[in-house]
mmCIF file with all atom_site columns, C-alpha atoms in Angstrom:
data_model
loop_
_atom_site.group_PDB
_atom_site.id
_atom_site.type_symbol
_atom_site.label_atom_id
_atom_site.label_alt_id
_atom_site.label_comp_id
_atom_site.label_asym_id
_atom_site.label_entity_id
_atom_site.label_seq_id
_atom_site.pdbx_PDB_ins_code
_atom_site.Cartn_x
_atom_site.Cartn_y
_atom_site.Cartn_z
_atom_site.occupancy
_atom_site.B_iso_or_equiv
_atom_site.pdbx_formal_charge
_atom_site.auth_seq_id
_atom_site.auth_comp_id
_atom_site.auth_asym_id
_atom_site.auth_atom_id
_atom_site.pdbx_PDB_model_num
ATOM 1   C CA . UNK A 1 1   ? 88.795  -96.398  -196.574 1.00 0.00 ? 102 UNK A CA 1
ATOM 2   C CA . UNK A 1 2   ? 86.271  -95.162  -198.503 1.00 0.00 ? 103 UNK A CA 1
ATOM 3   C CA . UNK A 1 3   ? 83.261  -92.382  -196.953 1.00 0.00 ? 104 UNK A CA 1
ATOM 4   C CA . UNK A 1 4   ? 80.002  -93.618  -197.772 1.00 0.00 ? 105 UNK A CA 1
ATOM 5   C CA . UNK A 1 5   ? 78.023  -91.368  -195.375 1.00 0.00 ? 106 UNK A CA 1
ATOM 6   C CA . UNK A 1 6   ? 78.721  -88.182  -194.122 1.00 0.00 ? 107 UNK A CA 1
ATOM 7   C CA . UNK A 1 7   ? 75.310  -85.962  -192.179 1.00 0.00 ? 108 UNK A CA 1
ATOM 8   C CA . UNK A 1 8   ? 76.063  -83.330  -189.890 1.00 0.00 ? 109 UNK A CA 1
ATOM 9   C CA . UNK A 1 9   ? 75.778  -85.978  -186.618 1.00 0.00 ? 110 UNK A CA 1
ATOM 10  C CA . UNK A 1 10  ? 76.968  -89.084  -188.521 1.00 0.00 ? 111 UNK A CA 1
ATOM 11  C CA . UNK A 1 11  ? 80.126  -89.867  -190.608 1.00 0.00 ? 112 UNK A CA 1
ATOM 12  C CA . UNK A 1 12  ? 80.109  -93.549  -192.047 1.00 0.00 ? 113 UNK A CA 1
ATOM 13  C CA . UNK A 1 13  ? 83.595  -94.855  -193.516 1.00 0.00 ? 114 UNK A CA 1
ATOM 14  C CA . UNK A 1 14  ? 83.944  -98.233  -194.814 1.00 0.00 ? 115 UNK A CA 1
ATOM 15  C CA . UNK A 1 15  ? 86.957  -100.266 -194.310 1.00 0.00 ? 116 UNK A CA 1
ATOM 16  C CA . UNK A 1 16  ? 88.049  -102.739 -196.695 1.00 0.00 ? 117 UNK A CA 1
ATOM 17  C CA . UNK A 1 17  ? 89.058  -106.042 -195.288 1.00 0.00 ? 118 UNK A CA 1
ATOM 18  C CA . UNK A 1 18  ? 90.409  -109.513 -197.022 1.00 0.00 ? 119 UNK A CA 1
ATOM 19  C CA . UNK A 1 19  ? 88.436  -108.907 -200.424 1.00 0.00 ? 120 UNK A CA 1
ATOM 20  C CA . UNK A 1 20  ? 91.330  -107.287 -202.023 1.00 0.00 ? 121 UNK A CA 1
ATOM 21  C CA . UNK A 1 21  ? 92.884  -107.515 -205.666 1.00 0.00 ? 122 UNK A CA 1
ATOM 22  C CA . UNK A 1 22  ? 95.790  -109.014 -204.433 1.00 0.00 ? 123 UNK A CA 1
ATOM 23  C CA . UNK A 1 23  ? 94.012  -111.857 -202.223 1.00 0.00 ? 124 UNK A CA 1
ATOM 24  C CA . UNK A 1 24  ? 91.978  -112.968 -205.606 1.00 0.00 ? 125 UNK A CA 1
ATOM 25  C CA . UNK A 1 25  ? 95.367  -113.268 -207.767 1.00 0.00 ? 126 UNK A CA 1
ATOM 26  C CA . UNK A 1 26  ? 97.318  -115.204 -204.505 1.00 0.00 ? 127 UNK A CA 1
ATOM 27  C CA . UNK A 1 27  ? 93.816  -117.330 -204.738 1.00 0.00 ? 128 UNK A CA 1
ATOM 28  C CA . UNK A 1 28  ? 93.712  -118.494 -208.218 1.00 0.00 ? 129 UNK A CA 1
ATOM 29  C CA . UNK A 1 29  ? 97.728  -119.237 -208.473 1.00 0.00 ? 130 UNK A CA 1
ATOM 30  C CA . UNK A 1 30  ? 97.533  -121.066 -205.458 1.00 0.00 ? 131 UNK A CA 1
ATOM 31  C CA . UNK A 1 31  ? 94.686  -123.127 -206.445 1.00 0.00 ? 132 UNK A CA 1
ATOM 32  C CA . UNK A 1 32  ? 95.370  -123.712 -210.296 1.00 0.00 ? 133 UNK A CA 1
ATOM 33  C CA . UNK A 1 33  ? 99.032  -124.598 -209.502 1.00 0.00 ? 134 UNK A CA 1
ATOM 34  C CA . UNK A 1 34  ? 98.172  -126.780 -206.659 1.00 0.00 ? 135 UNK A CA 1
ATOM 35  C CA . UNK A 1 35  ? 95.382  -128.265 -209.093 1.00 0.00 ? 136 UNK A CA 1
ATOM 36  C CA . UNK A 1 36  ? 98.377  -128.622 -211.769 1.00 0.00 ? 137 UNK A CA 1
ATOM 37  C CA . UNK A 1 37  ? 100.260 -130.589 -208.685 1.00 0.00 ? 138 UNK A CA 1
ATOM 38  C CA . UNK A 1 38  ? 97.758  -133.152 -207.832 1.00 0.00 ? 139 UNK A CA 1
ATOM 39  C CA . UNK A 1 39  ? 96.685  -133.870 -211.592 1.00 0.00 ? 140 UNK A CA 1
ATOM 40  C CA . UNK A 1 40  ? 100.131 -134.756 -212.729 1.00 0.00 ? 141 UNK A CA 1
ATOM 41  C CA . UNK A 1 41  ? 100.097 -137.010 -208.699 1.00 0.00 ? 142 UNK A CA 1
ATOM 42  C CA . UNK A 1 42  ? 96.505  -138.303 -210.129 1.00 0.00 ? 143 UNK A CA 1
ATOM 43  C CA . UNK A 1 43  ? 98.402  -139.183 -213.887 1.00 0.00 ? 144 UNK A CA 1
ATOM 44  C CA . UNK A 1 44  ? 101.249 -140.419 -212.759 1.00 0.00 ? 145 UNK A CA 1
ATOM 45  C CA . UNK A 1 45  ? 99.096  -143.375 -210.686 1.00 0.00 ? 146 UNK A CA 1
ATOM 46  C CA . UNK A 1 46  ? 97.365  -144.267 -213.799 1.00 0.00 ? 147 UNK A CA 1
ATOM 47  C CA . UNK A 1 47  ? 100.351 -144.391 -215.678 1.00 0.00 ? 148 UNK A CA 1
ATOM 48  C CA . UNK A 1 48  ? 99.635  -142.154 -218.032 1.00 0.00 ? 149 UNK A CA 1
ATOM 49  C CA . UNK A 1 49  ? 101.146 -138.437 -219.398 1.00 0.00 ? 150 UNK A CA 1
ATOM 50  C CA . UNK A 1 50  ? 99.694  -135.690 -217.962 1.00 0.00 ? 151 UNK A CA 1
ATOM 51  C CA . UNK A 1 51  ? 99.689  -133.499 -221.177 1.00 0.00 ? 152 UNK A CA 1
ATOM 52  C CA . UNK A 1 52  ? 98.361  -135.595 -223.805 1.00 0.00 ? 153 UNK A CA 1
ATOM 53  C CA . UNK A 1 53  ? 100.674 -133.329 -226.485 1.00 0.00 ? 154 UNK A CA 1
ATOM 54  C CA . UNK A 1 54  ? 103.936 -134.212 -225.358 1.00 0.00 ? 155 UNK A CA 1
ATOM 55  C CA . UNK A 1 55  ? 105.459 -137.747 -226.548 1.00 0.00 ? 156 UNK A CA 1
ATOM 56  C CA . UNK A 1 56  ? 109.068 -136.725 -224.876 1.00 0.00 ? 157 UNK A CA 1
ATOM 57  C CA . UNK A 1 57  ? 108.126 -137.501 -221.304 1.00 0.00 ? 158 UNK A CA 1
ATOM 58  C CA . UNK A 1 58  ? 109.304 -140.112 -219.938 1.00 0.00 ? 159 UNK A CA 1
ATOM 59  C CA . UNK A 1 59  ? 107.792 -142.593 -217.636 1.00 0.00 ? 160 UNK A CA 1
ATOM 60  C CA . UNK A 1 60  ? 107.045 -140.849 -213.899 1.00 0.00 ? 161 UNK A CA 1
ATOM 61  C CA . UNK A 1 61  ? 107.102 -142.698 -211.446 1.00 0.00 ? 162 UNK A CA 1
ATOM 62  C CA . UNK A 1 62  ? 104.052 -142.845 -208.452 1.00 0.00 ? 163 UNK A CA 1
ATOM 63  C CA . UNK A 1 63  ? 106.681 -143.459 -205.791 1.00 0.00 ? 164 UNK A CA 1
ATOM 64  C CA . UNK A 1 64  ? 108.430 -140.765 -204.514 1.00 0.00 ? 165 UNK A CA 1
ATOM 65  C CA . UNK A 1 65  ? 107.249 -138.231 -207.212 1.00 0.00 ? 166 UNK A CA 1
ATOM 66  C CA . UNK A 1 66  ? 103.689 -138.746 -207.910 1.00 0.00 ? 167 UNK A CA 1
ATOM 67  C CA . UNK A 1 67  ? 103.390 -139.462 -204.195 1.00 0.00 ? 168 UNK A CA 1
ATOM 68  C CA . UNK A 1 68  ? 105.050 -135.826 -202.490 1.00 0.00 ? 169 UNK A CA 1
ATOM 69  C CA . UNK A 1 69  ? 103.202 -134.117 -205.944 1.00 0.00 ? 170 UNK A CA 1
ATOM 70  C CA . UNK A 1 70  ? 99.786  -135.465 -204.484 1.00 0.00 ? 171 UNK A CA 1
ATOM 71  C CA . UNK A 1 71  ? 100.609 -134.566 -201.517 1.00 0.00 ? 172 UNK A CA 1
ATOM 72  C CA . UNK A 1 72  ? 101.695 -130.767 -202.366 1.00 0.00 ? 173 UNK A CA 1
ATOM 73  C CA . UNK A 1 73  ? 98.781  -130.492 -204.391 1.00 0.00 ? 174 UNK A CA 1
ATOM 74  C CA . UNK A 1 74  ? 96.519  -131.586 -201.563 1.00 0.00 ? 175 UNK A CA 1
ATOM 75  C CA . UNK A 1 75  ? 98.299  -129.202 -199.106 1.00 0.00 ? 176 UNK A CA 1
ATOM 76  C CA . UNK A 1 76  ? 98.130  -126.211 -202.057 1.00 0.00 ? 177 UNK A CA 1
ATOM 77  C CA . UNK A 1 77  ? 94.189  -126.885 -202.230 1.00 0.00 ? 178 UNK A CA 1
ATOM 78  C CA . UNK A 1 78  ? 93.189  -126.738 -198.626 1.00 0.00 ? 179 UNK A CA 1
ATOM 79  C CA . UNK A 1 79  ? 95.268  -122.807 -198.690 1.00 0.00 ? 180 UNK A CA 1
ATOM 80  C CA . UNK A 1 80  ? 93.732  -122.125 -201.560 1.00 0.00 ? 181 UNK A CA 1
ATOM 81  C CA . UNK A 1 81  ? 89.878  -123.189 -199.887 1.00 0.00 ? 182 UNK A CA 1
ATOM 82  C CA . UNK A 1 82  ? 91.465  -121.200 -196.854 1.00 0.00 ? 183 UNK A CA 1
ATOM 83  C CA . UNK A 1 83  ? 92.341  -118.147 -199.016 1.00 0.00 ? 184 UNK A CA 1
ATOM 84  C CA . UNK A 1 84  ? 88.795  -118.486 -200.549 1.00 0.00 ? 185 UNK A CA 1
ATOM 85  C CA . UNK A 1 85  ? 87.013  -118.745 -197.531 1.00 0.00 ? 186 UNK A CA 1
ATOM 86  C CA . UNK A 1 86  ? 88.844  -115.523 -195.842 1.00 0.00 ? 187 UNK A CA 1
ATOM 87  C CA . UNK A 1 87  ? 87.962  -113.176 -199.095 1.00 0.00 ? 188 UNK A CA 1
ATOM 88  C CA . UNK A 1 88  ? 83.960  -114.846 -199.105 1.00 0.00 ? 189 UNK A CA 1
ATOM 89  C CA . UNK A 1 89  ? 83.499  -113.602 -195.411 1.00 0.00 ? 190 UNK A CA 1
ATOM 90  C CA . UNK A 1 90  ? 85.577  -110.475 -195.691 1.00 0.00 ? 191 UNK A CA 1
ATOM 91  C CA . UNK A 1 91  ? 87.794  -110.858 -192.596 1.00 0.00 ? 192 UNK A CA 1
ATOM 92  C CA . UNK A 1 92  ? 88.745  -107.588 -191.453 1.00 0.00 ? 193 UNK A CA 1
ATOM 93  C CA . UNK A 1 93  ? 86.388  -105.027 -193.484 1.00 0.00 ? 194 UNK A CA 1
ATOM 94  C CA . UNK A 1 94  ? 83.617  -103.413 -192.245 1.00 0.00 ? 195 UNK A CA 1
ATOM 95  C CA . UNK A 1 95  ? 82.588  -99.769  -190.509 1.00 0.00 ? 196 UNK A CA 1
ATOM 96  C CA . UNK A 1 96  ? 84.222  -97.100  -188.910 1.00 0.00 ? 197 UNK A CA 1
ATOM 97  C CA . UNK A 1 97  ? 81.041  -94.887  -187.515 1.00 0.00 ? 198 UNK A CA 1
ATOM 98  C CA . UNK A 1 98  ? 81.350  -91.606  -186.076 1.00 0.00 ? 199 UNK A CA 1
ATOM 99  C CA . UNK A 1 99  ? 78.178  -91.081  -184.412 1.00 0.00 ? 200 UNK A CA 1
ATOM 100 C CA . UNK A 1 100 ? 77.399  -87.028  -182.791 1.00 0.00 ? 201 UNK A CA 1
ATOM 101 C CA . UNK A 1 101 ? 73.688  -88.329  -181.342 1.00 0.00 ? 202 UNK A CA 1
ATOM 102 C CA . UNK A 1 102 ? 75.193  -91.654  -179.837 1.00 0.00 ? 203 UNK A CA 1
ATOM 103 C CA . UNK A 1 103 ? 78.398  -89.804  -178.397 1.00 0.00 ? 204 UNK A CA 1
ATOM 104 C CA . UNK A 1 104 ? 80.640  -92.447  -179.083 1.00 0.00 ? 205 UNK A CA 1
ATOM 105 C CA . UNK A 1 105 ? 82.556  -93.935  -182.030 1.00 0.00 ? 206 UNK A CA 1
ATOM 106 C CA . UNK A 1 106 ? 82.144  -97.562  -182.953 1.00 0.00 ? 207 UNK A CA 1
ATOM 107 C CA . UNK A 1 107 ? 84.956  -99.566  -185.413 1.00 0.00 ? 208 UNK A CA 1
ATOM 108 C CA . UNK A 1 108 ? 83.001  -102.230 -186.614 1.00 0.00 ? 209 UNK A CA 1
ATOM 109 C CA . UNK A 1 109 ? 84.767  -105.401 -187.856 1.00 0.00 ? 210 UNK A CA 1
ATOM 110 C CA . UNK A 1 110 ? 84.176  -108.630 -189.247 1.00 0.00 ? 211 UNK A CA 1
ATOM 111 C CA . UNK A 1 111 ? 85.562  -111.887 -188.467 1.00 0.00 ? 212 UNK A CA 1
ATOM 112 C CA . UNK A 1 112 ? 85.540  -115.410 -188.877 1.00 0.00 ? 213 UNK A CA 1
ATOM 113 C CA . UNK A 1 113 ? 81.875  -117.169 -188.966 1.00 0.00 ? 214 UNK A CA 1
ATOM 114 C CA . UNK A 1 114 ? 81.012  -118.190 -185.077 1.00 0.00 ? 215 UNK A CA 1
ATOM 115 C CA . UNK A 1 115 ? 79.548  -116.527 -182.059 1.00 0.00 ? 216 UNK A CA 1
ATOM 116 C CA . UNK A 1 116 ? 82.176  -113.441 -182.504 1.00 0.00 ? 217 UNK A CA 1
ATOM 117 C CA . UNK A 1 117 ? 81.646  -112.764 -185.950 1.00 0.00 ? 218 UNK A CA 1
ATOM 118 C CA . UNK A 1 118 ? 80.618  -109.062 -185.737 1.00 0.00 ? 219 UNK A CA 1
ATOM 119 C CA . UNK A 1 119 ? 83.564  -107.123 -183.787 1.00 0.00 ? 220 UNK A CA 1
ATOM 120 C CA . UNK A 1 120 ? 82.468  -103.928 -181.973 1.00 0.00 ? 221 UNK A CA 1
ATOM 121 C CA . UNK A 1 121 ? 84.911  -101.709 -180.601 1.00 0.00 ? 222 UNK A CA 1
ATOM 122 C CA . UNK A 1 122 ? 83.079  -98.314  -178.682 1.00 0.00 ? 223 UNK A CA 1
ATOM 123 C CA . UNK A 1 123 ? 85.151  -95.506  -177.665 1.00 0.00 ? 224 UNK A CA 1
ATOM 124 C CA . UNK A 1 124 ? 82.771  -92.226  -176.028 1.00 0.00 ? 225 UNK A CA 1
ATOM 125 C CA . UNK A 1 125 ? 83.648  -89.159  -177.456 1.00 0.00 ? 226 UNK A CA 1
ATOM 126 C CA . UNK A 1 126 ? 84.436  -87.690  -174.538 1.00 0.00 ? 227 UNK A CA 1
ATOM 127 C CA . UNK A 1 127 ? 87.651  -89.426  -174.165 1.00 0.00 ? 228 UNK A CA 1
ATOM 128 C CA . UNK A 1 128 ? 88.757  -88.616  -177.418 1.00 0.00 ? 229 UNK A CA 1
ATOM 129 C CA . UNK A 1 129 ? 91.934  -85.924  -176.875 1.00 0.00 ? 230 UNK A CA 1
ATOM 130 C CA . UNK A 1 130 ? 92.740  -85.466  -180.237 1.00 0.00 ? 231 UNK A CA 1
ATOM 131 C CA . UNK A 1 131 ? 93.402  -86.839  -183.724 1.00 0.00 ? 232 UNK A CA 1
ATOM 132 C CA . UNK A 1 132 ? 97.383  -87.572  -184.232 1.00 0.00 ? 233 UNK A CA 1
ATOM 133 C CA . UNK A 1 133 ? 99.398  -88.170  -187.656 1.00 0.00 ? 234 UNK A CA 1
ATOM 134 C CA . UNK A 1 134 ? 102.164 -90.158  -187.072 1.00 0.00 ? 235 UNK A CA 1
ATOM 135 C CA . UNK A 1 135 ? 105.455 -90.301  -189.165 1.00 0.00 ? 236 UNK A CA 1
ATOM 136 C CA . UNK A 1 136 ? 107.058 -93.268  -188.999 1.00 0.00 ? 237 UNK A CA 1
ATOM 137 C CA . UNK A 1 137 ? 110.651 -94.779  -191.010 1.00 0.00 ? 238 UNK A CA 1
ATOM 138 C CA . UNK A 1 138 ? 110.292 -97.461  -193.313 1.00 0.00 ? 239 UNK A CA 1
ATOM 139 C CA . UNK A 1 139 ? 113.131 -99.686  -193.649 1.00 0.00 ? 240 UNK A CA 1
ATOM 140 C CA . UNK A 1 140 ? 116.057 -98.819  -196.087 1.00 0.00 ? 241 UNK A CA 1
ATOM 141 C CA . UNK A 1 141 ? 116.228 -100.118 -199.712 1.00 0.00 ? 242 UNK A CA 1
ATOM 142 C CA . UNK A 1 142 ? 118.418 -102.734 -199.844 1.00 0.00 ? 243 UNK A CA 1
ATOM 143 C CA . UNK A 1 143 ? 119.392 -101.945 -203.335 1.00 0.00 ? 244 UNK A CA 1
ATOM 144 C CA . UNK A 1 144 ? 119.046 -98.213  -204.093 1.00 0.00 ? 245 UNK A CA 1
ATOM 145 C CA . UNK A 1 145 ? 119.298 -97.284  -200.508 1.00 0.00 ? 246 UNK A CA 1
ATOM 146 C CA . UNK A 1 146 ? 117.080 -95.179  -200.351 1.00 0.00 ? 247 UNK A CA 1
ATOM 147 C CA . UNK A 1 147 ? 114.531 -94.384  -197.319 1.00 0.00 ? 248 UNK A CA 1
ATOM 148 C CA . UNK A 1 148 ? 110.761 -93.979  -197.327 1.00 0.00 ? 249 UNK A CA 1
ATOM 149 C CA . UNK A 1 149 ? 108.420 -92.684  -194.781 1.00 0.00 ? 250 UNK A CA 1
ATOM 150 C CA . UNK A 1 150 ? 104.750 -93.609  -194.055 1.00 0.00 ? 251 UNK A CA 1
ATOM 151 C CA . UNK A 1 151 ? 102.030 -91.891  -192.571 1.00 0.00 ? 252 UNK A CA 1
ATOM 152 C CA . UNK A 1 152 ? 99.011  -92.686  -190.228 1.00 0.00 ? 253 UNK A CA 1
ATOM 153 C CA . UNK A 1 153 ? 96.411  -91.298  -188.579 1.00 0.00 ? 254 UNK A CA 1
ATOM 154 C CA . UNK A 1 154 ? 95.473  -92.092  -185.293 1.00 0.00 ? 255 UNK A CA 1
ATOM 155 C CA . UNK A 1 155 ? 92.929  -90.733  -182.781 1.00 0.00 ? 256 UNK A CA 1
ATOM 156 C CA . UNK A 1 156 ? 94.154  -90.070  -179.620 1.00 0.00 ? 257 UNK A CA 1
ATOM 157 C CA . UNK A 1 157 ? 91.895  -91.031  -176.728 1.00 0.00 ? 258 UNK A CA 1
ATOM 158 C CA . UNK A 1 158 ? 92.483  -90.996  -172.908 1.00 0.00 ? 259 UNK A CA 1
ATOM 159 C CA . UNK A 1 159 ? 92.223  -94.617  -171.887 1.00 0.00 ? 260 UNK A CA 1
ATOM 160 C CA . UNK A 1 160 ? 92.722  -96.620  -174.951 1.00 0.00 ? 261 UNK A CA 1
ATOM 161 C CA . UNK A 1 161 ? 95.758  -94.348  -176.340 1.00 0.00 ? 262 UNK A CA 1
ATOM 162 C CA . UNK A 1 162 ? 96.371  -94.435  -179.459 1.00 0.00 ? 263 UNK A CA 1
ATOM 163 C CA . UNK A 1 163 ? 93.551  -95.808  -182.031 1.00 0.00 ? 264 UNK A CA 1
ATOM 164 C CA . UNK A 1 164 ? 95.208  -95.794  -185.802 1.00 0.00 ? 265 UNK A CA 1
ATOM 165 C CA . UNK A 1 165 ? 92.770  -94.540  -188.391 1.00 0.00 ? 266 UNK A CA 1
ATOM 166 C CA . UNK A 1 166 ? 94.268  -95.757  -191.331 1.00 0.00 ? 267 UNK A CA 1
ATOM 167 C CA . UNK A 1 167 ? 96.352  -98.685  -192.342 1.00 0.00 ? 268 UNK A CA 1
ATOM 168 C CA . UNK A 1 168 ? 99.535  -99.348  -194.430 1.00 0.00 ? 269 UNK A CA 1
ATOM 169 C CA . UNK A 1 169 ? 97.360  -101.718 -196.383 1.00 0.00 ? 270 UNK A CA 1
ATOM 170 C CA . UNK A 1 170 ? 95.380  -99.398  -197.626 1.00 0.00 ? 271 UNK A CA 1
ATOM 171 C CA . UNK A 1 171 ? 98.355  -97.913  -199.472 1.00 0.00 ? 272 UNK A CA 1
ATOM 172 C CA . UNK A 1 172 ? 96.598  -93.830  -199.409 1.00 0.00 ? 273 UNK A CA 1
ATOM 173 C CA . UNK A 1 173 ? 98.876  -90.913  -200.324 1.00 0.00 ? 274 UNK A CA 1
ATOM 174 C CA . UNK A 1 174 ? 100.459 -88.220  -197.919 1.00 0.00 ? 275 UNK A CA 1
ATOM 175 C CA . UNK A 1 175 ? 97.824  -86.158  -198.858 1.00 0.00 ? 276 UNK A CA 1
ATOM 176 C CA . UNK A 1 176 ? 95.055  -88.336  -198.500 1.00 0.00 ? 277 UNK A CA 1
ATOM 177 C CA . UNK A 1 177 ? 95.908  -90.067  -195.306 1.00 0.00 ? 278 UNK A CA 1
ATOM 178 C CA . UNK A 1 178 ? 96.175  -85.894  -194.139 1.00 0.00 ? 279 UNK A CA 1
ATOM 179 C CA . UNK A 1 179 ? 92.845  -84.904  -195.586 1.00 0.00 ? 280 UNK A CA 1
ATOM 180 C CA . UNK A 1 180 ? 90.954  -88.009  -194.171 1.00 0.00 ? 281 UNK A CA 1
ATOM 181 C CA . UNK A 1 181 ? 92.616  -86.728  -190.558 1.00 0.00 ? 282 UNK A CA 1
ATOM 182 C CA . UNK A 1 182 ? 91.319  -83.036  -190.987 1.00 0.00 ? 283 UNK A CA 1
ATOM 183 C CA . UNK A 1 183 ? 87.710  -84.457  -192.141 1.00 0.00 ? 284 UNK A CA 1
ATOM 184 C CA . UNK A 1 184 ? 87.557  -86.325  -189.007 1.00 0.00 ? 285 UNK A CA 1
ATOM 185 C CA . UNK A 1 185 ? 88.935  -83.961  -186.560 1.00 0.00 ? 286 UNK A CA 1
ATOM 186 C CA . UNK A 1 186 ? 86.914  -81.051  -187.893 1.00 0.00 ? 287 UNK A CA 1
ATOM 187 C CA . UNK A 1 187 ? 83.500  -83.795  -187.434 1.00 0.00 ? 288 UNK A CA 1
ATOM 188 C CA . UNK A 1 188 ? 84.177  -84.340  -183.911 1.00 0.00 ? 289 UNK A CA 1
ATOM 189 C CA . UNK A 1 189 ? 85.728  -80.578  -183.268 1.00 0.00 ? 290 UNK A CA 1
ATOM 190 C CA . UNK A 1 190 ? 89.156  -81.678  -181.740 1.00 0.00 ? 291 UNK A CA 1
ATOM 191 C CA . UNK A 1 191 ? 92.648  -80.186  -182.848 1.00 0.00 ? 292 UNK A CA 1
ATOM 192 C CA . UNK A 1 192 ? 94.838  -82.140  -185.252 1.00 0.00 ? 293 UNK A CA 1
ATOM 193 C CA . UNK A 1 193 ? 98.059  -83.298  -183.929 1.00 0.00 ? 294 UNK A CA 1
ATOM 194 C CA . UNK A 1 194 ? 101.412 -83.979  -185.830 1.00 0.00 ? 295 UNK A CA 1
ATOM 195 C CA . UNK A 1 195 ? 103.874 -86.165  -183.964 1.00 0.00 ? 296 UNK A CA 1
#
C-alpha cells in the first residue's frame, strides 16, 4: 500500500490489486507454454516436425498425442486470456480513503467489469474503537523447522469488528506494517492496540 495523499482532513492510500510482478510472469509461462502445446497439436495434424532443426524426431502421431496436446494447449490459452484479463482490470486494487470532512472511511475496490465493478465499503468514524496489530503464527518449516510470524493491522470498529489494513500479499516489513498503523491511528486520533 502505497500513500499517495496525505492533507490534514484527508489521507489517500492506494492498494495494489491483480497487476502484480508475479501475475505477469504466471501470464506469459502460461500462455507461451500453452502456445508451445497447441503448435506441436497444430504440427502434428499436418504431419510435419514442429522444430524445423531437429531431423531425430520421429513421426507423432495426431491420435492420442496431438489430440490431448491440442487440447491442453487450448485449456492453457483460455487461463492464460483469464490471467490477462484479471491483471488489465486490476481486480482487487484500488483506494483506501480516510476522509476527516466526510466522517467516514471508504475502502474502495475494483472488480470484475459489470454493474458491481466499483466496490465501496463505508465505515463512519465514529464507530471506529481503535486501530489493532495482530500477531499471528505462520506454519512451521517443513525442512528447517523453523517458525515465522506475520503481522497485520486492523482497525477495530464497533459493528463491523475487525477491518484488516494490510495484507500478507503485500509482503511489508514488521516495521512498516507498524509505522503504516501509527500514521493511521494518529490521522483519526484513536489509540493503537497490540493483540
Amino acid at each position: 500500500m502505497t500513500l499517495i495523499e496525505l492533507s490534514e482532513n484527508r489521507m489517500v492510500y492506494f492498494v495494489r490489486g491483480s497487476r502484480r510482478k508475479s501475475n505477469f510472469f504466471w501470464a506469459f509461462i502460461v500462455f507461451f507454454g500453452s502456445l508451445g502445446l497447441l503448435l506441436v497439436g497444430i504440427f502434428s495434424y499436418l504431419g510435419m516436425d514442429f522444430l524445423f532443426l531437429s531431423e531425430e524426431i520421429i513421426y507423432f502421431p495426431f491420435i492420442p498425442q496431438g489430440a490431448t496436446m491440442s487440447f491442453y494447449g487450448i485449456a492453457g490459452i483460455c487461463i492464460s486470456s483469464y490471467l490477462w484479463c484479471i491483471i488489465l482490470w486490476d481486480v482487487g486494487g484500488g483506494y483506501d480513503i480516510f476522509d476527516k470532512t466526510e466522517k467516514e472511511i471508504r475502502f474502495i475496490r475494483w472488480g470484475f467489469p459489470g454493474k458491481n465493478r466499483h466496490i465501496i465499503f463505508r465505515v463512519p468514524m465514529k464507530e471506529i474503537k481503535s486501530i489493532r496489530l495482530k500477531i499471528a503464527k505462520k506454519e512451521k518449516d517443513i525442512f528447517t523447522g523453523n517458525v515465522s510470524y506475520y503481522i497485520i493491522a486492523c482497525m477495530d470498529t464497533i459493528e463491523q469488528g475487525l477491518i484488516p489494513l494490510t495484507r500478507l500479499e503485500d509482503n511489508l516489513y514488521v516495521q512498516q506494517t507498524v509505522d503504516k498503523a501509527a500514521e493511521i491511528s494518529r490521522f483519526l486520533s484513536v489509540p493503537l492496540l497490540n493483540s
